[in-house]
GROMACS .gro file of C-alpha atoms in nm:
model
  390
    1MET     CA    1  12.864   9.487  18.292
    2LEU     CA    2  13.072   9.671  18.030
    3LYS     CA    3  13.113  10.045  18.043
    4SER     CA    4  12.978  10.260  17.772
    5THR     CA    5  13.279  10.450  17.609
    6PRO     CA    6  13.218  10.721  17.332
    7THR     CA    7  13.424  10.505  17.094
    8ARG     CA    8  13.219  10.204  17.165
    9SER     CA    9  12.914  10.394  17.120
   10ILE     CA   10  13.006  10.569  16.783
   11ALA     CA   11  13.099  10.221  16.682
   12THR     CA   12  12.752  10.065  16.746
   13LEU     CA   13  12.570  10.356  16.604
   14THR     CA   14  12.762  10.345  16.278
   15LEU     CA   15  12.685   9.941  16.244
   16ALA     CA   16  12.310  10.020  16.292
   17LEU     CA   17  12.295  10.309  16.046
   18ALA     CA   18  12.482  10.047  15.798
   19ALA     CA   19  12.246   9.784  15.866
   20PHE     CA   20  11.918  10.034  15.839
   21ALA     CA   21  12.094  10.174  15.512
   22GLY     CA   22  12.122   9.817  15.346
   23THR     CA   23  11.759   9.734  15.448
   24ALA     CA   24  11.641  10.058  15.302
   25GLY     CA   25  11.843  10.058  14.994
   26SER     CA   26  12.036  10.386  15.060
   27THR     CA   27  12.389  10.398  14.931
   28THR     CA   28  12.503  10.716  15.124
   29LEU     CA   29  12.659  10.506  15.446
   30ALA     CA   30  12.655  10.140  15.275
   31GLY     CA   31  12.938  10.236  15.018
   32PRO     CA   32  12.898  10.279  14.649
   33VAL     CA   33  12.649  10.075  14.433
   34GLU     CA   34  12.670  10.042  14.056
   35ILE     CA   35  12.365  10.140  13.882
   36SER     CA   36  12.280   9.979  13.556
   37ALA     CA   37  12.160  10.139  13.268
   38PRO     CA   38  11.751  10.045  13.189
   39VAL     CA   39  11.712   9.756  12.944
   40ASP     CA   40  11.455   9.820  12.671
   41PRO     CA   41  11.195   9.563  12.688
   42VAL     CA   42  11.214   9.265  12.418
   43GLU     CA   43  10.925   9.324  12.187
   44GLU     CA   44  10.734   8.997  12.144
   45LYS     CA   45  10.671   8.908  11.793
   46SER     CA   46  10.321   8.872  11.651
   47ILE     CA   47  10.203   8.568  11.497
   48TYR     CA   48  10.189   8.759  11.148
   49ASP     CA   49  10.566   8.834  11.198
   50LYS     CA   50  10.658   8.460  11.268
   51ILE     CA   51  10.477   8.355  10.978
   52TRP     CA   52  10.603   8.610  10.718
   53GLN     CA   53  10.957   8.492  10.844
   54VAL     CA   54  10.916   8.160  10.713
   55PRO     CA   55  10.979   8.243  10.343
   56VAL     CA   56  11.337   8.394  10.470
   57ILE     CA   57  11.573   8.058  10.417
   58TYR     CA   58  11.893   8.242  10.514
   59LYS     CA   59  11.973   8.599  10.629
   60ASN     CA   60  12.313   8.738  10.732
   61LYS     CA   61  12.411   9.097  10.672
   62ASP     CA   62  12.775   9.021  10.754
   63ASN     CA   63  12.828   8.774  10.479
   64ALA     CA   64  13.018   8.903  10.215
   65PHE     CA   65  12.878   8.689   9.919
   66LEU     CA   66  12.481   8.611  10.017
   67GLN     CA   67  12.320   8.833  10.243
   68GLU     CA   68  11.970   8.669  10.188
   69PHE     CA   69  11.774   8.424  10.009
   70ARG     CA   70  11.379   8.392  10.040
   71PHE     CA   71  11.079   8.300   9.866
   72THR     CA   72  10.855   8.559   9.728
   73GLY     CA   73  10.503   8.544   9.594
   74ARG     CA   74  10.151   8.684   9.612
   75LEU     CA   75   9.801   8.518   9.609
   76HIS     CA   76   9.492   8.772   9.513
   77LEU     CA   77   9.154   8.612   9.499
   78ASP     CA   78   8.880   8.819   9.395
   79ASN     CA   79   8.484   8.738   9.408
   80TYR     CA   80   8.292   8.972   9.176
   81GLY     CA   81   7.925   9.059   9.092
   82VAL     CA   82   7.841   9.268   8.782
   83ASN     CA   83   7.489   9.417   8.715
   84SER     CA   84   7.395   9.620   8.425
   85ASP     CA   85   7.189   9.697   8.111
   86LEU     CA   86   7.365   9.428   7.939
   87GLY     CA   87   7.326   9.125   8.148
   88HIS     CA   88   7.472   9.017   8.479
   89ASP     CA   89   7.743   8.796   8.600
   90GLN     CA   90   7.884   8.676   8.931
   91ASP     CA   91   8.205   8.425   8.987
   92TRP     CA   92   8.545   8.412   9.203
   93ILE     CA   93   8.883   8.425   9.039
   94VAL     CA   94   9.273   8.360   9.120
   95ARG     CA   95   9.320   8.730   9.041
   96ARG     CA   96   9.696   8.661   9.071
   97TRP     CA   97   9.905   8.354   9.212
   98ARG     CA   98  10.306   8.431   9.176
   99MET     CA   99  10.615   8.229   9.313
  100GLY     CA  100  10.966   8.284   9.304
  101PHE     CA  101  11.266   8.389   9.509
  102LYS     CA  102  11.481   8.703   9.584
  103ALA     CA  103  11.852   8.694   9.679
  104GLN     CA  104  12.073   8.969   9.808
  105LEU     CA  105  12.444   8.944   9.692
  106LEU     CA  106  12.774   9.119   9.719
  107GLN     CA  107  12.574   9.360   9.953
  108LYS     CA  108  12.480   9.560   9.609
  109LEU     CA  109  12.314   9.311   9.393
  110THR     CA  110  11.955   9.133   9.394
  111ALA     CA  111  11.842   8.885   9.168
  112HIS     CA  112  11.468   8.841   9.158
  113VAL     CA  113  11.274   8.572   8.959
  114GLU     CA  114  10.909   8.489   8.972
  115VAL     CA  115  10.637   8.313   8.771
  116ASP     CA  116  10.271   8.354   8.714
  117LEU     CA  117  10.056   8.062   8.805
  118ASN     CA  118   9.700   7.998   8.645
  119PRO     CA  119   9.498   7.698   8.852
  120GLN     CA  120   9.211   7.800   8.666
  121GLY     CA  121   9.316   7.765   8.344
  122PRO     CA  122   9.391   7.484   8.086
  123ASP     CA  123   9.713   7.271   8.136
  124PRO     CA  124   9.988   7.389   8.218
  125LEU     CA  125   9.963   7.540   8.557
  126TYR     CA  126  10.240   7.763   8.457
  127SER     CA  127  10.122   8.073   8.275
  128ARG     CA  128  10.443   8.276   8.245
  129LEU     CA  129  10.764   8.441   8.355
  130THR     CA  130  10.684   8.779   8.537
  131ASP     CA  131  11.005   8.897   8.723
  132ALA     CA  132  11.371   8.795   8.561
  133TYR     CA  133  11.620   9.064   8.645
  134LEU     CA  134  11.947   9.149   8.825
  135ALA     CA  135  11.940   9.503   8.998
  136TRP     CA  136  12.244   9.668   9.125
  137THR     CA  137  12.219   9.943   9.340
  138PHE     CA  138  12.566  10.151   9.342
  139ASN     CA  139  12.379  10.410   9.577
  140ASP     CA  140  12.058  10.562   9.662
  141ALA     CA  141  12.091  10.793   9.357
  142VAL     CA  142  12.159  10.490   9.088
  143LYS     CA  143  11.996  10.154   9.035
  144LEU     CA  144  12.074   9.963   8.744
  145THR     CA  145  11.818   9.693   8.652
  146VAL     CA  146  11.864   9.443   8.381
  147GLY     CA  147  11.609   9.172   8.250
  148LYS     CA  148  11.243   9.126   8.285
  149HIS     CA  149  11.078   9.365   8.499
  150SER     CA  150  10.787   9.628   8.550
  151VAL     CA  151  10.745   9.886   8.340
  152LYS     CA  152  10.611  10.216   8.596
  153PHE     CA  153  10.435  10.494   8.454
  154THR     CA  154  10.077  10.634   8.523
  155LEU     CA  155   9.961  10.652   8.885
  156ASP     CA  156   9.836  10.299   8.932
  157GLY     CA  157  10.061  10.167   8.648
  158ALA     CA  158  10.363  10.247   8.860
  159THR     CA  159  10.201  10.107   9.182
  160SER     CA  160  10.265   9.726   9.290
  161SER     CA  161   9.941   9.510   9.261
  162ASN     CA  162  10.035   9.425   9.604
  163GLU     CA  163   9.992   9.786   9.760
  164LEU     CA  164   9.688   9.903   9.544
  165ILE     CA  165   9.442  10.060   9.791
  166THR     CA  166   9.173  10.019   9.536
  167ILE     CA  167   9.049   9.642   9.435
  168ASP     CA  168   9.194   9.689   9.091
  169ARG     CA  169   9.391   9.949   8.869
  170ASN     CA  170   9.186  10.241   8.741
  171ASN     CA  171   9.096  10.241   8.378
  172ILE     CA  172   9.368  10.496   8.302
  173ALA     CA  173   9.607  10.213   8.341
  174ASN     CA  174   9.394   9.973   8.162
  175ASN     CA  175   9.397  10.201   7.848
  176PHE     CA  176   9.713  10.361   7.848
  177TRP     CA  177   9.978  10.167   8.080
  178PHE     CA  178  10.123   9.848   7.912
  179PRO     CA  179   9.903   9.572   8.069
  180THR     CA  180  10.179   9.303   8.018
  181GLU     CA  181  10.369   9.518   8.299
  182TYR     CA  182  10.675   9.290   8.301
  183ILE     CA  183  10.893   9.377   7.983
  184PRO     CA  184  11.246   9.290   7.913
  185GLY     CA  185  11.444   9.591   7.910
  186VAL     CA  186  11.754   9.777   8.092
  187SER     CA  187  11.636  10.114   8.327
  188LEU     CA  188  11.819  10.333   8.568
  189SER     CA  189  11.626  10.485   8.875
  190GLY     CA  190  11.717  10.666   9.199
  191LYS     CA  191  11.667  10.923   9.421
  192ILE     CA  192  11.880  11.249   9.484
  193GLY     CA  193  11.767  11.443   9.777
  194GLN     CA  194  11.381  11.515   9.724
  195PHE     CA  195  11.405  11.427   9.342
  196GLN     CA  196  11.321  11.075   9.198
  197TYR     CA  197  11.392  10.939   8.816
  198ASN     CA  198  11.326  10.646   8.641
  199THR     CA  199  11.442  10.569   8.278
  200GLY     CA  200  11.462  10.275   8.070
  201PHE     CA  201  11.468  10.099   7.718
  202PHE     CA  202  11.263   9.812   7.657
  203SER     CA  203  11.137   9.536   7.417
  204GLY     CA  204  10.809   9.584   7.249
  205GLY     CA  205  10.817   9.223   7.071
  206THR     CA  206  10.554   8.951   7.006
  207GLU     CA  207  10.457   8.799   7.327
  208SER     CA  208  10.584   8.466   7.465
  209PRO     CA  209  10.560   8.311   7.785
  210GLU     CA  210  10.910   8.424   7.878
  211PHE     CA  211  11.117   8.690   7.741
  212GLY     CA  212  10.918   8.775   7.435
  213ASN     CA  213  11.061   8.771   7.088
  214PHE     CA  214  11.225   9.100   7.034
  215ASP     CA  215  11.081   9.142   6.681
  216ALA     CA  216  10.844   9.401   6.711
  217GLY     CA  217  10.974   9.737   6.818
  218HIS     CA  218  11.054   9.916   7.142
  219PHE     CA  219  10.961  10.179   7.385
  220TRP     CA  220  11.153  10.431   7.617
  221LEU     CA  221  11.014  10.568   7.927
  222GLY     CA  222  11.132  10.878   8.098
  223SER     CA  223  10.985  10.988   8.463
  224VAL     CA  224  11.104  11.250   8.695
  225GLY     CA  225  10.935  11.366   9.000
  226TYR     CA  226  10.972  11.595   9.305
  227ASP     CA  227  10.860  11.537   9.676
  228PHE     CA  228  10.737  11.850   9.871
  229GLY     CA  229  10.652  11.635  10.182
  230LYS     CA  230  10.885  11.828  10.373
  231ALA     CA  231  10.775  12.156  10.263
  232LEU     CA  232  10.451  12.088  10.316
  233ARG     CA  233  10.526  11.862  10.649
  234VAL     CA  234  10.319  11.591  10.531
  235ARG     CA  235  10.460  11.251  10.480
  236LYS     CA  236  10.477  11.262  10.114
  237ALA     CA  237  10.349  11.513   9.843
  238LEU     CA  238  10.498  11.363   9.515
  239LEU     CA  239  10.443  11.535   9.174
  240ARG     CA  240  10.575  11.336   8.895
  241ALA     CA  241  10.563  11.355   8.536
  242ASP     CA  242  10.595  11.022   8.323
  243TYR     CA  243  10.671  11.006   7.924
  244VAL     CA  244  10.661  10.708   7.694
  245TYR     CA  245  10.782  10.684   7.326
  246ASN     CA  246  10.654  10.371   7.162
  247ASP     CA  247  10.769  10.283   6.842
  248PRO     CA  248  10.455  10.251   6.639
  249ASN     CA  249  10.476   9.878   6.526
  250PRO     CA  250  10.111   9.701   6.491
  251GLU     CA  251  10.262   9.356   6.567
  252SER     CA  252  10.365   9.439   6.915
  253ASP     CA  253  10.190   9.251   7.202
  254ALA     CA  254  10.351   9.398   7.497
  255THR     CA  255  10.211   9.781   7.472
  256ARG     CA  256   9.918   9.967   7.374
  257SER     CA  257   9.851  10.133   7.032
  258PHE     CA  258   9.987  10.484   7.153
  259GLU     CA  259  10.305  10.617   6.996
  260GLN     CA  260  10.324  10.887   7.277
  261ILE     CA  261  10.201  10.908   7.619
  262GLY     CA  262  10.255  11.170   7.891
  263SER     CA  263  10.137  11.138   8.268
  264LEU     CA  264  10.113  11.376   8.540
  265VAL     CA  265  10.085  11.226   8.862
  266PHE     CA  266  10.044  11.358   9.224
  267GLN     CA  267  10.034  11.174   9.526
  268LEU     CA  268   9.941  11.345   9.901
  269GLU     CA  269   9.963  11.152  10.196
  270ALA     CA  270   9.923  11.280  10.554
  271ASP     CA  271   9.936  11.040  10.859
  272LYS     CA  272   9.524  11.001  10.831
  273TRP     CA  273   9.447  11.085  10.486
  274GLY     CA  274   9.561  11.153  10.138
  275VAL     CA  275   9.480  11.203   9.764
  276SER     CA  276   9.614  11.091   9.446
  277ALA     CA  277   9.547  11.218   9.112
  278ASP     CA  278   9.642  11.136   8.732
  279VAL     CA  279   9.607  11.301   8.415
  280THR     CA  280   9.705  11.102   8.111
  281GLY     CA  281   9.683  11.119   7.723
  282GLY     CA  282   9.819  10.947   7.436
  283GLN     CA  283   9.905  11.010   7.069
  284GLY     CA  284   9.729  10.716   6.885
  285PHE     CA  285   9.831  10.490   6.571
  286GLY     CA  286   9.654  10.242   6.367
  287ARG     CA  287   9.277  10.191   6.479
  288GLN     CA  288   9.370  10.364   6.821
  289SER     CA  289   9.262  10.738   6.802
  290ASN     CA  290   9.419  10.991   7.079
  291ALA     CA  291   9.253  10.967   7.419
  292TRP     CA  292   9.314  11.120   7.744
  293GLY     CA  293   9.183  11.064   8.095
  294ALA     CA  294   9.196  11.180   8.460
  295ALA     CA  295   9.149  11.047   8.804
  296ILE     CA  296   9.108  11.166   9.137
  297MET     CA  297   9.124  10.910   9.445
  298PRO     CA  298   9.084  11.034   9.806
  299TRP     CA  299   9.128  10.817  10.105
  300PHE     CA  300   9.073  10.821  10.473
  301LYS     CA  301   9.206  10.596  10.798
  302ILE     CA  302   8.906  10.553  11.027
  303THR     CA  303   9.143  10.343  11.235
  304ASP     CA  304   9.514  10.222  11.190
  305LYS     CA  305   9.367   9.921  11.015
  306LEU     CA  306   9.047  10.008  10.840
  307GLN     CA  307   9.075  10.255  10.549
  308VAL     CA  308   8.799  10.436  10.326
  309VAL     CA  309   8.868  10.508   9.967
  310GLY     CA  310   8.677  10.690   9.686
  311ARG     CA  311   8.782  10.727   9.326
  312TYR     CA  312   8.658  10.907   9.005
  313THR     CA  313   8.761  10.827   8.679
  314TYR     CA  314   8.723  10.992   8.352
  315LEU     CA  315   8.849  10.881   7.964
  316ALA     CA  316   8.764  11.036   7.647
  317SER     CA  317   8.884  10.948   7.294
  318ASP     CA  318   8.884  11.154   6.966
  319GLU     CA  319   8.733  10.944   6.744
  320ASP     CA  320   8.479  10.624   6.804
  321ASN     CA  321   8.574  10.327   7.032
  322GLY     CA  322   8.895  10.476   7.157
  323VAL     CA  323   8.822  10.387   7.509
  324ARG     CA  324   8.828  10.015   7.636
  325PHE     CA  325   8.616   9.891   7.948
  326SER     CA  326   8.800   9.794   8.271
  327ARG     CA  327   8.859   9.422   8.380
  328TYR     CA  328   8.525   9.309   8.507
  329GLU     CA  329   8.308   9.509   8.273
  330ASN     CA  330   8.469   9.321   7.995
  331VAL     CA  331   8.316   9.016   8.110
  332LEU     CA  332   7.960   9.146   7.959
  333THR     CA  333   8.113   9.321   7.621
  334GLY     CA  334   8.390   9.328   7.429
  335GLY     CA  335   8.282   9.679   7.282
  336ARG     CA  336   8.438   9.998   7.319
  337GLY     CA  337   8.312  10.349   7.368
  338ASN     CA  338   8.423  10.709   7.339
  339GLU     CA  339   8.343  10.828   7.681
  340TYR     CA  340   8.378  10.682   8.004
  341ASN     CA  341   8.287  10.748   8.377
  342GLU     CA  342   8.338  10.537   8.670
  343LEU     CA  343   8.276  10.633   9.059
  344TYR     CA  344   8.437  10.395   9.295
  345ALA     CA  345   8.386  10.355   9.710
  346GLY     CA  346   8.571  10.066   9.889
  347LEU     CA  347   8.684   9.966  10.242
  348ASN     CA  348   9.038   9.822  10.309
  349TYR     CA  349   9.107   9.621  10.622
  350TYR     CA  350   9.471   9.564  10.694
  351LEU     CA  351   9.554   9.265  10.903
  352TYR     CA  352   9.936   9.284  10.841
  353GLY     CA  353   9.972   9.612  10.641
  354HIS     CA  354   9.980   9.530  10.244
  355LYS     CA  355  10.091   9.202  10.342
  356LEU     CA  356   9.773   9.060  10.420
  357LYS     CA  357   9.451   9.249  10.389
  358VAL     CA  358   9.070   9.254  10.270
  359GLN     CA  359   8.934   9.482  10.000
  360THR     CA  360   8.584   9.534   9.900
  361GLY     CA  361   8.470   9.806   9.648
  362LEU     CA  362   8.166   9.903   9.485
  363THR     CA  363   8.155  10.054   9.161
  364TYR     CA  364   7.941  10.241   8.896
  365THR     CA  365   8.056  10.283   8.538
  366TRP     CA  366   7.862  10.418   8.230
  367MET     CA  367   8.016  10.448   7.885
  368ASP     CA  368   7.924  10.626   7.582
  369ASP     CA  369   7.920  10.484   7.258
  370GLU     CA  370   7.868  10.729   6.962
  371ALA     CA  371   7.925  10.440   6.696
  372ASN     CA  372   7.630  10.234   6.869
  373ASP     CA  373   7.821   9.907   6.791
  374GLY     CA  374   7.834   9.756   7.122
  375GLY     CA  375   8.003   9.982   7.353
  376GLN     CA  376   7.704  10.154   7.532
  377TYR     CA  377   7.694  10.038   7.901
  378GLU     CA  378   7.563  10.128   8.258
  379GLY     CA  379   7.616   9.909   8.545
  380TRP     CA  380   7.721   9.823   8.903
  381THR     CA  381   8.016   9.600   9.012
  382TRP     CA  382   8.085   9.490   9.351
  383THR     CA  383   8.424   9.316   9.410
  384THR     CA  384   8.579   9.164   9.727
  385GLY     CA  385   8.935   9.045   9.736
  386LEU     CA  386   9.189   8.877   9.950
  387ARG     CA  387   9.547   9.006   9.917
  388ILE     CA  388   9.851   8.800  10.042
  389SER     CA  389  10.187   8.876   9.958
  390PHE     CA  390  10.546   8.780  10.077
   0.00000   0.00000   0.00000
């Protein structure tokens, strides 16, 4: 039997403590242990994320020449029903079907080409060229766009159809904004601090499916705005003024018959609610009299996916027949009036943001027609639409 010595007892105790420390995970006696930084869990992509990555053919931000090449497009389907004192109609239509591509080049250049397709119309399937432009982004303050691109003024006229929170644009856009939307021209746009601007010179020529004929005048657009969002502690509080001078050429198919158009737009967006407003007026020429209109559009998010929207629109003209109807009211009448009112209530359900959503809206409209030549109207329109864009 071995005798216990102080040295042997200390050694035995040290080994026991070391073993215990290893078992318990302590580093006090077991020596230093390297502690790794916590790793953020990788967020799994949703099925929508995966589907919307399919159109991206190539993407590499480090490639000096080509950073991204992707297919683009939108498919908007509507089912509408109109009931009025002039009769009723119900149908479904392909509201918009567009296909094209977009490429990011040289870290600064965007090339975008897109065509409009009409599967419900007569042959051919191809209807027209919408986007066909090059855009060079020098920095946030200066972006130069050359080619056929969207002309942005008025509240809904400056909003992509993919991002509308009502089933369709308000009737101010239909009366004052240029419904061709995509017009050949040159524009400069950008943001400087809280300021933003957009100015451009465009052709107002007679219509053709591609670039028009450059034979019926031109127009100039100027727009400047300031975002008070930071000062008001909301996501957005943009006040913007738009002005258009349009060469009064009666042969132009691309524009409305207004020589001058002015629009004041306000957009307030908080996390759960918001409101937008638009006041627009125009100096008419030819058979188009002077006219003006106003719209207000509040909205509220019931959940992250469900949104309720309301809208009131008013339009009036100085002379008879100076106000047009909106899209689905025109199904029943081609007339015009001099005073228009519209009330709209709608719901939006966002499955994948604005890229995939279902919208429905009920509209009550009445038009006064002092000329009494076919523009008197009172009726309801209920429209439901599916919006897909990529």
